[in-house]
PDB file of C-alpha atoms and ligand atoms in Angstrom:
ATOM      1  CA  MET A 838      40.076  67.872  26.789  1.00 47.00           C
ATOM      2  CA  THR A 839      40.456  65.803  23.700  1.00 59.00           C
ATOM      3  CA  GLN A 840      43.924  64.150  22.958  1.00 68.00           C
ATOM      4  CA  PRO A 841      45.883  65.578  19.895  1.00 81.00           C
ATOM      5  CA  HIS A 842      45.186  63.144  16.969  1.00 86.00           C
ATOM      6  CA  ARG A 843      48.248  60.957  15.949  1.00 87.00           C
ATOM      7  CA  ALA A 844      48.546  60.645  12.290  1.00 88.00           C
ATOM      8  CA  ARG A 845      47.812  57.081  10.993  1.00 91.00           C
ATOM      9  CA  LYS A 846      49.987  55.917   8.253  1.00 89.00           C
ATOM     10  CA  ARG A 847      47.365  53.255   7.096  1.00 88.00           C
ATOM     11  CA  PHE A 848      45.046  56.161   6.319  1.00 92.00           C
ATOM     12  CA  GLY A 849      47.580  58.244   4.582  1.00 89.00           C
ATOM     13  CA  GLN A 850      47.354  60.912   7.058  1.00 94.00           C
ATOM     14  CA  ASN A 851      49.537  63.918   6.335  1.00 96.00           C
ATOM     15  CA  PHE A 852      47.674  67.048   7.650  1.00 97.00           C
ATOM     16  CA  LEU A 853      48.053  70.413   5.948  1.00 98.00           C
ATOM     17  CA  HIS A 854      49.167  73.142   8.470  1.00 97.00           C
ATOM     18  CA  ASP A 855      50.818  75.838   6.075  1.00 98.00           C
ATOM     19  CA  GLN A 856      48.106  78.484   5.840  1.00 98.00           C
ATOM     20  CA  ALA A 857      49.594  80.056   2.646  1.00 98.00           C
ATOM     21  CA  VAL A 858      49.168  76.692   0.881  1.00 98.00           C
ATOM     22  CA  ILE A 859      45.653  76.104   2.308  1.00 98.00           C
ATOM     23  CA  ASN A 860      44.653  79.814   1.042  1.00 98.00           C
ATOM     24  CA  ARG A 861      46.140  78.905  -2.369  1.00 98.00           C
ATOM     25  CA  ILE A 862      44.165  75.715  -2.664  1.00 98.00           C
ATOM     26  CA  VAL A 863      41.038  77.231  -1.538  1.00 98.00           C
ATOM     27  CA  THR A 864      41.455  80.204  -3.965  1.00 98.00           C
ATOM     28  CA  ALA A 865      42.038  77.806  -6.821  1.00 98.00           C
ATOM     29  CA  ILE A 866      38.717  75.951  -5.780  1.00 98.00           C
ATOM     30  CA  ASP A 867      36.867  79.219  -5.582  1.00 98.00           C
ATOM     31  CA  PRO A 868      33.928  77.692  -3.599  1.00 98.00           C
ATOM     32  CA  GLN A 869      30.414  79.500  -3.798  1.00 97.00           C
ATOM     33  CA  PRO A 870      27.497  79.204  -1.611  1.00 96.00           C
ATOM     34  CA  GLU A 871      25.030  77.605  -4.190  1.00 93.00           C
ATOM     35  CA  GLN A 872      27.351  74.665  -5.017  1.00 97.00           C
ATOM     36  CA  THR A 873      27.478  71.143  -3.604  1.00 98.00           C
ATOM     37  CA  LEU A 874      30.885  70.517  -2.261  1.00 98.00           C
ATOM     38  CA  LEU A 875      32.233  67.166  -1.422  1.00 98.00           C
ATOM     39  CA  GLU A 876      35.606  66.712   0.593  1.00 98.00           C
ATOM     40  CA  ILE A 877      37.263  63.399   0.684  1.00 98.00           C
ATOM     41  CA  GLY A 878      39.232  62.896   3.877  1.00 98.00           C
ATOM     42  CA  PRO A 879      38.755  66.208   5.818  1.00 98.00           C
ATOM     43  CA  GLY A 880      41.145  64.943   8.498  1.00 97.00           C
ATOM     44  CA  LEU A 881      41.457  67.689  11.218  1.00 97.00           C
ATOM     45  CA  GLY A 882      39.491  70.296   8.909  1.00 98.00           C
ATOM     46  CA  ALA A 883      42.505  72.186   7.361  1.00 98.00           C
ATOM     47  CA  ILE A 884      40.926  72.808   4.125  1.00 98.00           C
ATOM     48  CA  THR A 885      37.237  72.142   5.418  1.00 98.00           C
ATOM     49  CA  ALA A 886      37.059  75.268   7.504  1.00 98.00           C
ATOM     50  CA  PRO A 887      37.905  77.860   4.789  1.00 98.00           C
ATOM     51  CA  LEU A 888      35.619  75.739   2.454  1.00 98.00           C
ATOM     52  CA  LEU A 889      32.688  76.194   4.946  1.00 98.00           C
ATOM     53  CA  GLN A 890      33.419  79.948   5.387  1.00 98.00           C
ATOM     54  CA  ALA A 891      33.230  80.557   1.728  1.00 98.00           C
ATOM     55  CA  ALA A 892      30.419  78.134   0.796  1.00 98.00           C
ATOM     56  CA  GLY A 893      28.416  77.905   4.078  1.00 97.00           C
ATOM     57  CA  LYS A 894      27.934  74.028   3.541  1.00 98.00           C
ATOM     58  CA  VAL A 895      30.252  71.120   2.911  1.00 98.00           C
ATOM     59  CA  ASN A 896      29.658  67.408   2.643  1.00 98.00           C
ATOM     60  CA  ALA A 897      32.648  65.253   3.614  1.00 98.00           C
ATOM     61  CA  VAL A 898      33.517  61.437   3.686  1.00 98.00           C
ATOM     62  CA  GLU A 899      36.035  60.330   6.356  1.00 98.00           C
ATOM     63  CA  ILE A 900      37.135  56.841   7.244  1.00 97.00           C
ATOM     64  CA  ASP A 901      38.707  57.405  10.651  1.00 97.00           C
ATOM     65  CA  ARG A 902      36.323  57.140  13.434  1.00 96.00           C
ATOM     66  CA  ASP A 903      38.617  59.241  15.839  1.00 95.00           C
ATOM     67  CA  LEU A 904      38.483  62.326  13.514  1.00 96.00           C
ATOM     68  CA  ILE A 905      34.705  61.771  12.849  1.00 97.00           C
ATOM     69  CA  ALA A 906      34.163  62.065  16.562  1.00 95.00           C
ATOM     70  CA  GLN A 907      36.011  65.319  16.877  1.00 95.00           C
ATOM     71  CA  LEU A 908      35.495  67.055  13.514  1.00 97.00           C
ATOM     72  CA  PRO A 909      31.792  68.337  13.752  1.00 97.00           C
ATOM     73  CA  ALA A 910      32.663  70.362  16.999  1.00 97.00           C
ATOM     74  CA  ALA A 911      35.591  71.952  15.521  1.00 97.00           C
ATOM     75  CA  MET A 912      34.115  72.850  12.323  1.00 98.00           C
ATOM     76  CA  ALA A 913      30.582  74.029  13.933  1.00 98.00           C
ATOM     77  CA  PRO A 914      31.867  77.834  14.161  1.00 98.00           C
ATOM     78  CA  HIS A 915      32.633  77.813  10.366  1.00 98.00           C
ATOM     79  CA  GLY A 916      29.509  76.540   8.824  1.00 98.00           C
ATOM     80  CA  GLU A 917      27.194  73.458   8.119  1.00 98.00           C
ATOM     81  CA  LEU A 918      29.297  70.294   7.950  1.00 98.00           C
ATOM     82  CA  THR A 919      27.684  66.962   6.820  1.00 98.00           C
ATOM     83  CA  LEU A 920      30.219  64.295   7.705  1.00 98.00           C
ATOM     84  CA  HIS A 921      29.619  60.693   6.398  1.00 97.00           C
ATOM     85  CA  GLU A 922      31.623  57.957   7.840  1.00 97.00           C
ATOM     86  CA  GLN A 923      32.489  56.101   4.708  1.00 96.00           C
ATOM     87  CA  ASP A 924      35.270  54.600   2.558  1.00 98.00           C
ATOM     88  CA  ALA A 925      35.789  56.912  -0.401  1.00 98.00           C
ATOM     89  CA  LEU A 926      36.525  53.799  -2.460  1.00 98.00           C
ATOM     90  CA  LYS A 927      32.921  52.704  -1.947  1.00 98.00           C
ATOM     91  CA  LEU A 928      31.511  56.212  -2.486  1.00 97.00           C
ATOM     92  CA  ASN A 929      28.314  56.361  -4.701  1.00 98.00           C
ATOM     93  CA  LEU A 930      27.573  60.040  -5.431  1.00 98.00           C
ATOM     94  CA  LYS A 931      23.921  59.308  -6.444  1.00 97.00           C
ATOM     95  CA  GLU A 932      23.181  57.566  -3.039  1.00 97.00           C
ATOM     96  CA  LEU A 933      25.140  60.014  -0.977  1.00 97.00           C
ATOM     97  CA  LEU A 934      23.842  63.217  -2.459  1.00 97.00           C
ATOM     98  CA  PRO A 935      20.686  62.258  -4.364  1.00 94.00           C
ATOM     99  CA  ASP A 936      19.511  66.027  -4.495  1.00 92.00           C
ATOM    100  CA  SER A 937      22.512  67.294  -6.237  1.00 91.00           C
ATOM    101  CA  ASP A 938      22.910  66.849  -9.907  1.00 88.00           C
ATOM    102  CA  LYS A 939      26.554  67.987  -9.992  1.00 96.00           C
ATOM    103  CA  VAL A 940      29.046  67.757  -7.246  1.00 98.00           C
ATOM    104  CA  ARG A 941      32.367  69.580  -6.862  1.00 98.00           C
ATOM    105  CA  VAL A 942      34.791  67.003  -5.269  1.00 98.00           C
ATOM    106  CA  VAL A 943      37.812  68.174  -3.536  1.00 98.00           C
ATOM    107  CA  GLY A 944      40.476  66.521  -1.209  1.00 98.00           C
ATOM    108  CA  ASN A 945      43.962  66.338  -0.019  1.00 98.00           C
ATOM    109  CA  LEU A 946      43.802  62.639  -0.932  1.00 96.00           C
ATOM    110  CA  PRO A 947      45.232  59.636   0.958  1.00 93.00           C
ATOM    111  CA  TYR A 948      48.262  58.789  -1.315  1.00 91.00           C
ATOM    112  CA  ASN A 949      47.809  55.059  -0.777  1.00 90.00           C
ATOM    113  CA  ILE A 950      44.544  54.893  -2.513  1.00 94.00           C
ATOM    114  CA  SER A 951      44.763  57.774  -5.081  1.00 95.00           C
ATOM    115  CA  THR A 952      44.814  55.900  -8.192  1.00 95.00           C
ATOM    116  CA  PRO A 953      41.982  53.569  -7.638  1.00 96.00           C
ATOM    117  CA  LEU A 954      40.044  56.393  -6.086  1.00 98.00           C
ATOM    118  CA  LEU A 955      40.491  58.480  -9.367  1.00 97.00           C
ATOM    119  CA  PHE A 956      39.121  55.489 -11.520  1.00 96.00           C
ATOM    120  CA  HIS A 957      36.204  55.040  -8.989  1.00 97.00           C
ATOM    121  CA  LEU A 958      35.244  58.718  -9.550  1.00 98.00           C
ATOM    122  CA  CYS A 959      35.657  58.584 -13.298  1.00 96.00           C
ATOM    123  CA  ASP A 960      32.998  55.722 -13.260  1.00 95.00           C
ATOM    124  CA  GLN A 961      30.568  58.389 -11.839  1.00 97.00           C
ATOM    125  CA  ILE A 962      31.735  61.325 -13.833  1.00 97.00           C
ATOM    126  CA  ASP A 963      28.317  62.438 -15.003  1.00 96.00           C
ATOM    127  CA  ARG A 964      27.535  63.574 -11.484  1.00 97.00           C
ATOM    128  CA  ILE A 965      30.806  65.634 -11.188  1.00 98.00           C
ATOM    129  CA  GLN A 966      31.132  69.339 -11.960  1.00 98.00           C
ATOM    130  CA  ASP A 967      34.919  69.316 -11.274  1.00 98.00           C
ATOM    131  CA  MET A 968      37.662  67.896  -9.023  1.00 98.00           C
ATOM    132  CA  HIS A 969      40.545  69.449  -7.171  1.00 98.00           C
ATOM    133  CA  PHE A 970      42.983  67.174  -5.509  1.00 98.00           C
ATOM    134  CA  MET A 971      46.278  67.242  -3.795  1.00 98.00           C
ATOM    135  CA  LEU A 972      48.229  64.091  -4.991  1.00 98.00           C
ATOM    136  CA  GLN A 973      51.938  62.986  -5.103  1.00 97.00           C
ATOM    137  CA  LYS A 974      53.544  65.138  -7.659  1.00 98.00           C
ATOM    138  CA  GLU A 975      54.810  61.973  -9.477  1.00 97.00           C
ATOM    139  CA  VAL A 976      50.984  60.929  -9.881  1.00 97.00           C
ATOM    140  CA  VAL A 977      50.062  64.414 -11.217  1.00 98.00           C
ATOM    141  CA  GLU A 978      52.729  64.044 -13.789  1.00 98.00           C
ATOM    142  CA  ARG A 979      51.432  60.676 -14.685  1.00 97.00           C
ATOM    143  CA  MET A 980      47.808  62.124 -15.169  1.00 98.00           C
ATOM    144  CA  ALA A 981      49.002  65.007 -17.356  1.00 98.00           C
ATOM    145  CA  ALA A 982      51.550  63.372 -19.440  1.00 98.00           C
ATOM    146  CA  GLY A 983      51.263  63.133 -23.305  1.00 98.00           C
ATOM    147  CA  PRO A 984      52.541  60.427 -25.776  1.00 97.00           C
ATOM    148  CA  GLY A 985      56.227  59.782 -25.884  1.00 91.00           C
ATOM    149  CA  SER A 986      56.836  60.846 -22.107  1.00 94.00           C
ATOM    150  CA  LYS A 987      58.160  58.323 -19.684  1.00 93.00           C
ATOM    151  CA  THR A 988      55.304  58.921 -17.390  1.00 96.00           C
ATOM    152  CA  TYR A 989      52.620  58.692 -20.102  1.00 97.00           C
ATOM    153  CA  GLY A 990      50.448  55.613 -19.341  1.00 96.00           C
ATOM    154  CA  ARG A 991      47.029  54.067 -18.657  1.00 96.00           C
ATOM    155  CA  LEU A 992      46.183  56.675 -15.977  1.00 97.00           C
ATOM    156  CA  SER A 993      47.194  59.612 -18.502  1.00 98.00           C
ATOM    157  CA  VAL A 994      44.918  58.123 -21.308  1.00 98.00           C
ATOM    158  CA  MET A 995      41.963  57.155 -19.066  1.00 98.00           C
ATOM    159  CA  LEU A 996      41.845  60.505 -17.147  1.00 98.00           C
ATOM    160  CA  GLN A 997      42.295  62.576 -20.227  1.00 98.00           C
ATOM    161  CA  TYR A 998      39.496  60.735 -21.959  1.00 98.00           C
ATOM    162  CA  HIS A 999      37.273  61.856 -19.089  1.00 98.00           C
ATOM    163  CA  CYS A1000      38.465  65.145 -18.134  1.00 98.00           C
ATOM    164  CA  GLN A1001      40.539  68.282 -18.944  1.00 98.00           C
ATOM    165  CA  VAL A1002      43.666  67.737 -16.663  1.00 98.00           C
ATOM    166  CA  VAL A1003      45.271  70.883 -15.362  1.00 98.00           C
ATOM    167  CA  PRO A1004      48.191  70.567 -12.988  1.00 98.00           C
ATOM    168  CA  LEU A1005      48.102  73.745 -10.729  1.00 98.00           C
ATOM    169  CA  PHE A1006      51.148  74.042  -8.405  1.00 98.00           C
ATOM    170  CA  ILE A1007      53.644  72.031  -6.315  1.00 98.00           C
ATOM    171  CA  VAL A1008      53.432  71.812  -2.552  1.00 98.00           C
ATOM    172  CA  LYS A1009      56.447  70.894  -0.580  1.00 98.00           C
ATOM    173  CA  ALA A1010      56.612  68.280   2.095  1.00 97.00           C
ATOM    174  CA  GLY A1011      57.091  70.732   5.003  1.00 97.00           C
ATOM    175  CA  ALA A1012      53.306  72.031   4.344  1.00 98.00           C
ATOM    176  CA  PHE A1013      52.375  68.853   6.090  1.00 97.00           C
ATOM    177  CA  ASN A1014      52.412  67.295   9.341  1.00 95.00           C
ATOM    178  CA  PRO A1015      54.015  64.672   9.306  1.00 95.00           C
ATOM    179  CA  PRO A1016      55.954  65.679   6.062  1.00 96.00           C
ATOM    180  CA  PRO A1017      55.545  62.996   3.365  1.00 95.00           C
ATOM    181  CA  LYS A1018      58.561  61.601   1.807  1.00 93.00           C
ATOM    182  CA  VAL A1019      57.720  63.057  -1.693  1.00 95.00           C
ATOM    183  CA  GLU A1020      56.595  66.364  -3.006  1.00 97.00           C
ATOM    184  CA  SER A1021      52.761  66.932  -3.751  1.00 98.00           C
ATOM    185  CA  ALA A1022      50.901  68.769  -6.410  1.00 98.00           C
ATOM    186  CA  ILE A1023      47.308  70.288  -6.814  1.00 98.00           C
ATOM    187  CA  ILE A1024      45.530  69.191  -9.821  1.00 98.00           C
ATOM    188  CA  ARG A1025      42.090  70.432 -11.489  1.00 98.00           C
ATOM    189  CA  LEU A1026      40.161  67.677 -13.427  1.00 98.00           C
ATOM    190  CA  LYS A1027      37.136  69.220 -15.376  1.00 98.00           C
ATOM    191  CA  PRO A1028      35.046  66.686 -16.988  1.00 98.00           C
ATOM    192  CA  HIS A1029      34.602  66.974 -20.773  1.00 98.00           C
ATOM    193  CA  PRO A1030      31.134  68.256 -21.854  1.00 95.00           C
ATOM    194  CA  THR A1031      31.151  65.583 -24.469  1.00 95.00           C
ATOM    195  CA  ALA A1032      33.405  62.809 -25.179  1.00 95.00           C
ATOM    196  CA  PRO A1033      36.460  64.062 -26.788  1.00 97.00           C
ATOM    197  CA  PHE A1034      36.663  61.183 -29.338  1.00 97.00           C
ATOM    198  CA  GLN A1035      34.866  58.050 -30.258  1.00 97.00           C
ATOM    199  CA  ILE A1036      35.822  54.764 -28.301  1.00 98.00           C
ATOM    200  CA  GLY A1037      33.066  52.277 -29.226  1.00 97.00           C
ATOM    201  CA  GLU A1038      32.256  50.495 -25.855  1.00 97.00           C
ATOM    202  CA  TYR A1039      33.906  51.807 -22.813  1.00 96.00           C
ATOM    203  CA  ALA A1040      35.041  48.413 -21.478  1.00 96.00           C
ATOM    204  CA  GLN A1041      36.594  47.589 -24.812  1.00 97.00           C
ATOM    205  CA  PHE A1042      38.649  50.763 -24.696  1.00 98.00           C
ATOM    206  CA  GLN A1043      39.613  50.219 -21.057  1.00 96.00           C
ATOM    207  CA  LYS A1044      40.765  46.755 -21.897  1.00 97.00           C
ATOM    208  CA  LEU A1045      42.839  47.788 -24.864  1.00 97.00           C
ATOM    209  CA  VAL A1046      44.556  50.785 -23.062  1.00 97.00           C
ATOM    210  CA  THR A1047      45.199  48.525 -19.903  1.00 96.00           C
ATOM    211  CA  GLN A1048      46.801  45.749 -22.045  1.00 96.00           C
ATOM    212  CA  CYS A1049      48.939  47.963 -24.201  1.00 96.00           C
ATOM    213  CA  PHE A1050      50.463  49.667 -21.229  1.00 95.00           C
ATOM    214  CA  SER A1051      51.097  46.544 -19.275  1.00 93.00           C
ATOM    215  CA  GLN A1052      53.405  45.580 -22.156  1.00 80.00           C
ATOM    216  CA  ARG A1053      54.713  49.014 -23.107  1.00 76.00           C
ATOM    217  CA  ARG A1054      58.119  47.749 -24.430  1.00 84.00           C
ATOM    218  CA  LYS A1055      56.245  45.582 -26.992  1.00 93.00           C
ATOM    219  CA  THR A1056      55.384  46.813 -30.413  1.00 96.00           C
ATOM    220  CA  LEU A1057      51.804  47.514 -30.895  1.00 97.00           C
ATOM    221  CA  ARG A1058      51.094  44.459 -32.977  1.00 96.00           C
ATOM    222  CA  ASN A1059      52.353  42.208 -30.062  1.00 96.00           C
ATOM    223  CA  ALA A1060      50.798  44.432 -27.367  1.00 96.00           C
ATOM    224  CA  VAL A1061      47.355  43.973 -28.790  1.00 97.00           C
ATOM    225  CA  ASN A1062      47.623  40.112 -28.999  1.00 95.00           C
ATOM    226  CA  GLY A1063      44.157  38.522 -28.447  1.00 96.00           C
ATOM    227  CA  ILE A1064      42.314  41.780 -28.895  1.00 96.00           C
ATOM    228  CA  ALA A1065      43.244  43.052 -32.316  1.00 97.00           C
ATOM    229  CA  THR A1066      44.853  41.654 -35.419  1.00 97.00           C
ATOM    230  CA  LEU A1067      47.365  43.158 -37.825  1.00 97.00           C
ATOM    231  CA  GLU A1068      44.385  43.801 -40.126  1.00 97.00           C
ATOM    232  CA  ASP A1069      42.552  45.704 -37.535  1.00 98.00           C
ATOM    233  CA  LEU A1070      45.593  47.982 -36.978  1.00 98.00           C
ATOM    234  CA  GLU A1071      46.050  48.481 -40.653  1.00 96.00           C
ATOM    235  CA  ALA A1072      42.277  49.350 -40.945  1.00 97.00           C
ATOM    236  CA  VAL A1073      42.510  52.317 -38.834  1.00 97.00           C
ATOM    237  CA  GLY A1074      45.996  53.295 -40.121  1.00 97.00           C
ATOM    238  CA  LEU A1075      48.093  52.432 -37.016  1.00 98.00           C
ATOM    239  CA  ASP A1076      51.563  51.359 -37.441  1.00 97.00           C
ATOM    240  CA  PRO A1077      51.947  47.861 -36.005  1.00 97.00           C
ATOM    241  CA  THR A1078      55.784  48.531 -35.195  1.00 97.00           C
ATOM    242  CA  ALA A1079      54.945  51.552 -33.155  1.00 96.00           C
ATOM    243  CA  ARG A1080      55.216  51.236 -29.219  1.00 95.00           C
ATOM    244  CA  PRO A1081      51.891  52.029 -27.297  1.00 95.00           C
ATOM    245  CA  GLU A1082      53.358  54.710 -25.457  1.00 95.00           C
ATOM    246  CA  THR A1083      53.551  56.769 -28.530  1.00 96.00           C
ATOM    247  CA  LEU A1084      49.890  56.488 -29.275  1.00 97.00           C
ATOM    248  CA  TYR A1085      47.423  59.479 -28.559  1.00 98.00           C
ATOM    249  CA  GLY A1086      44.115  58.594 -26.667  1.00 98.00           C
ATOM    250  CA  GLU A1087      42.353  59.227 -29.839  1.00 98.00           C
ATOM    251  CA  ASP A1088      44.445  56.397 -31.616  1.00 98.00           C
ATOM    252  CA  PHE A1089      43.281  53.900 -28.904  1.00 98.00           C
ATOM    253  CA  GLY A1090      39.764  55.257 -29.279  1.00 98.00           C
ATOM    254  CA  LYS A1091      39.921  54.623 -33.122  1.00 98.00           C
ATOM    255  CA  LEU A1092      41.189  51.020 -32.721  1.00 98.00           C
ATOM    256  CA  SER A1093      38.699  50.252 -29.946  1.00 98.00           C
ATOM    257  CA  HIS A1094      35.709  51.807 -32.017  1.00 98.00           C
ATOM    258  CA  HIS A1095      36.770  49.698 -34.945  1.00 98.00           C
ATOM    259  CA  LEU A1096      36.782  46.649 -32.817  1.00 97.00           C
ATOM    260  CA  CYS A1097      33.378  47.264 -31.566  1.00 95.00           C
ATOM    261  CA  ASN A1098      31.971  47.825 -34.924  1.00 91.00           C
ATOM    262  CA  ASN A1099      33.681  44.850 -36.814  1.00 86.00           C
TER     263      ASN A1099
HETATM  264  N1  SAM B1522      42.071  67.107   4.433  1.00 97.16           N
HETATM  265  C1  SAM B1522      43.181  66.923   5.727  1.00 97.16           C
HETATM  266  C2  SAM B1522      44.321  67.883   5.407  1.00 97.16           C
HETATM  267  O1  SAM B1522      44.508  68.299   4.171  1.00 97.16           O
HETATM  268  O2  SAM B1522      44.903  68.166   6.310  1.00 97.16           O
HETATM  269  C3  SAM B1522      43.657  65.491   5.677  1.00 97.16           C
HETATM  270  C4  SAM B1522      44.313  64.750   4.536  1.00 97.16           C
HETATM  271  S1  SAM B1522      45.178  63.233   4.674  1.00 97.16           S
HETATM  272  C5  SAM B1522      46.298  63.332   3.503  1.00 97.16           C
HETATM  273  C6  SAM B1522      44.023  62.212   4.044  1.00 97.16           C
HETATM  274  C7  SAM B1522      42.629  61.903   4.695  1.00 97.16           C
HETATM  275  O3  SAM B1522      41.871  61.085   4.163  1.00 97.16           O
HETATM  276  C8  SAM B1522      42.751  61.388   6.257  1.00 97.16           C
HETATM  277  O4  SAM B1522      41.921  62.397   7.043  1.00 97.16           O
HETATM  278  C9  SAM B1522      42.323  60.211   6.272  1.00 97.16           C
HETATM  279  O5  SAM B1522      41.751  59.733   7.451  1.00 97.16           O
HETATM  280  C10 SAM B1522      41.255  60.105   5.134  1.00 97.16           C
HETATM  281  N2  SAM B1522      41.165  58.825   4.546  1.00 97.16           N
HETATM  282  C11 SAM B1522      42.061  57.823   4.386  1.00 97.16           C
HETATM  283  N3  SAM B1522      41.541  56.836   3.526  1.00 97.16           N
HETATM  284  C12 SAM B1522      40.216  57.122   3.308  1.00 97.16           C
HETATM  285  C13 SAM B1522      39.095  56.325   2.686  1.00 97.16           C
HETATM  286  N4  SAM B1522      39.439  55.335   2.166  1.00 97.16           N
HETATM  287  N5  SAM B1522      37.869  57.149   2.734  1.00 97.16           N
HETATM  288  C14 SAM B1522      37.821  58.241   3.192  1.00 97.16           C
HETATM  289  N6  SAM B1522      38.779  58.951   3.842  1.00 97.16           N
HETATM  290  C15 SAM B1522      39.973  58.329   3.976  1.00 97.16           C
END
């Protein structure tokens, strides 16, 4: 008999056990047989099994070798699981799933890598149909926040540039084994069919947003030091005395576009 798996902290392992929560997540995803599904971190298969039952096939990437050794046999009765031993932070959708144009990405994400993973997936957004993730509630709030809110920042602006961000519902710590110290939430990310506003070059936009939010207490004029001048701000109608956290994504886009074209 295989030993019960001991949750590993370093891999952010909090396994879902609440069947009502699992059903609610799978209903929100609404998997269909013809779709390409990719689960990040299937763990013991809490979400994988119902995904397989609904869609027939699931691809998954998992880093923990012990879980990789036992998951295929456990999932075999439910459908066809293709399991890849891989670090999700190195995931390349084009290489992993060369025959699929668009992929539906899902996962109860390891919280310790969630922000870099979201940025890594945004770099491959053209291959993604949509994403459904369980994350720390606080991260979901940051992703969905708007200007003026305390939680509004780089993550909000960058994700909202790529996707429509829809927080779905909160999941209490008791739904997991072991329970995490914080509450969690499910979020849906739907890539925009076309860019929502102009930004010039992506690298410029990214640099501007990153610098502005690393100095959020400064005025815009000081926050953009080394990237843009007072004249640049005035040319696009931005108030130099405003705080970066009051600007819309579109405002950063306008400035970035101007900088790329002047
Ligand atoms: N999906 C399962 C569930 O809901 O019960 C497990 C979720 S657990 C929060 C996170 C899962 O991601 C674990 O299975 C863990 O081993 C895996 N994981 C952690 N870091 C990873 C990485 N860098 N790449 C791929 N999988 C990772």
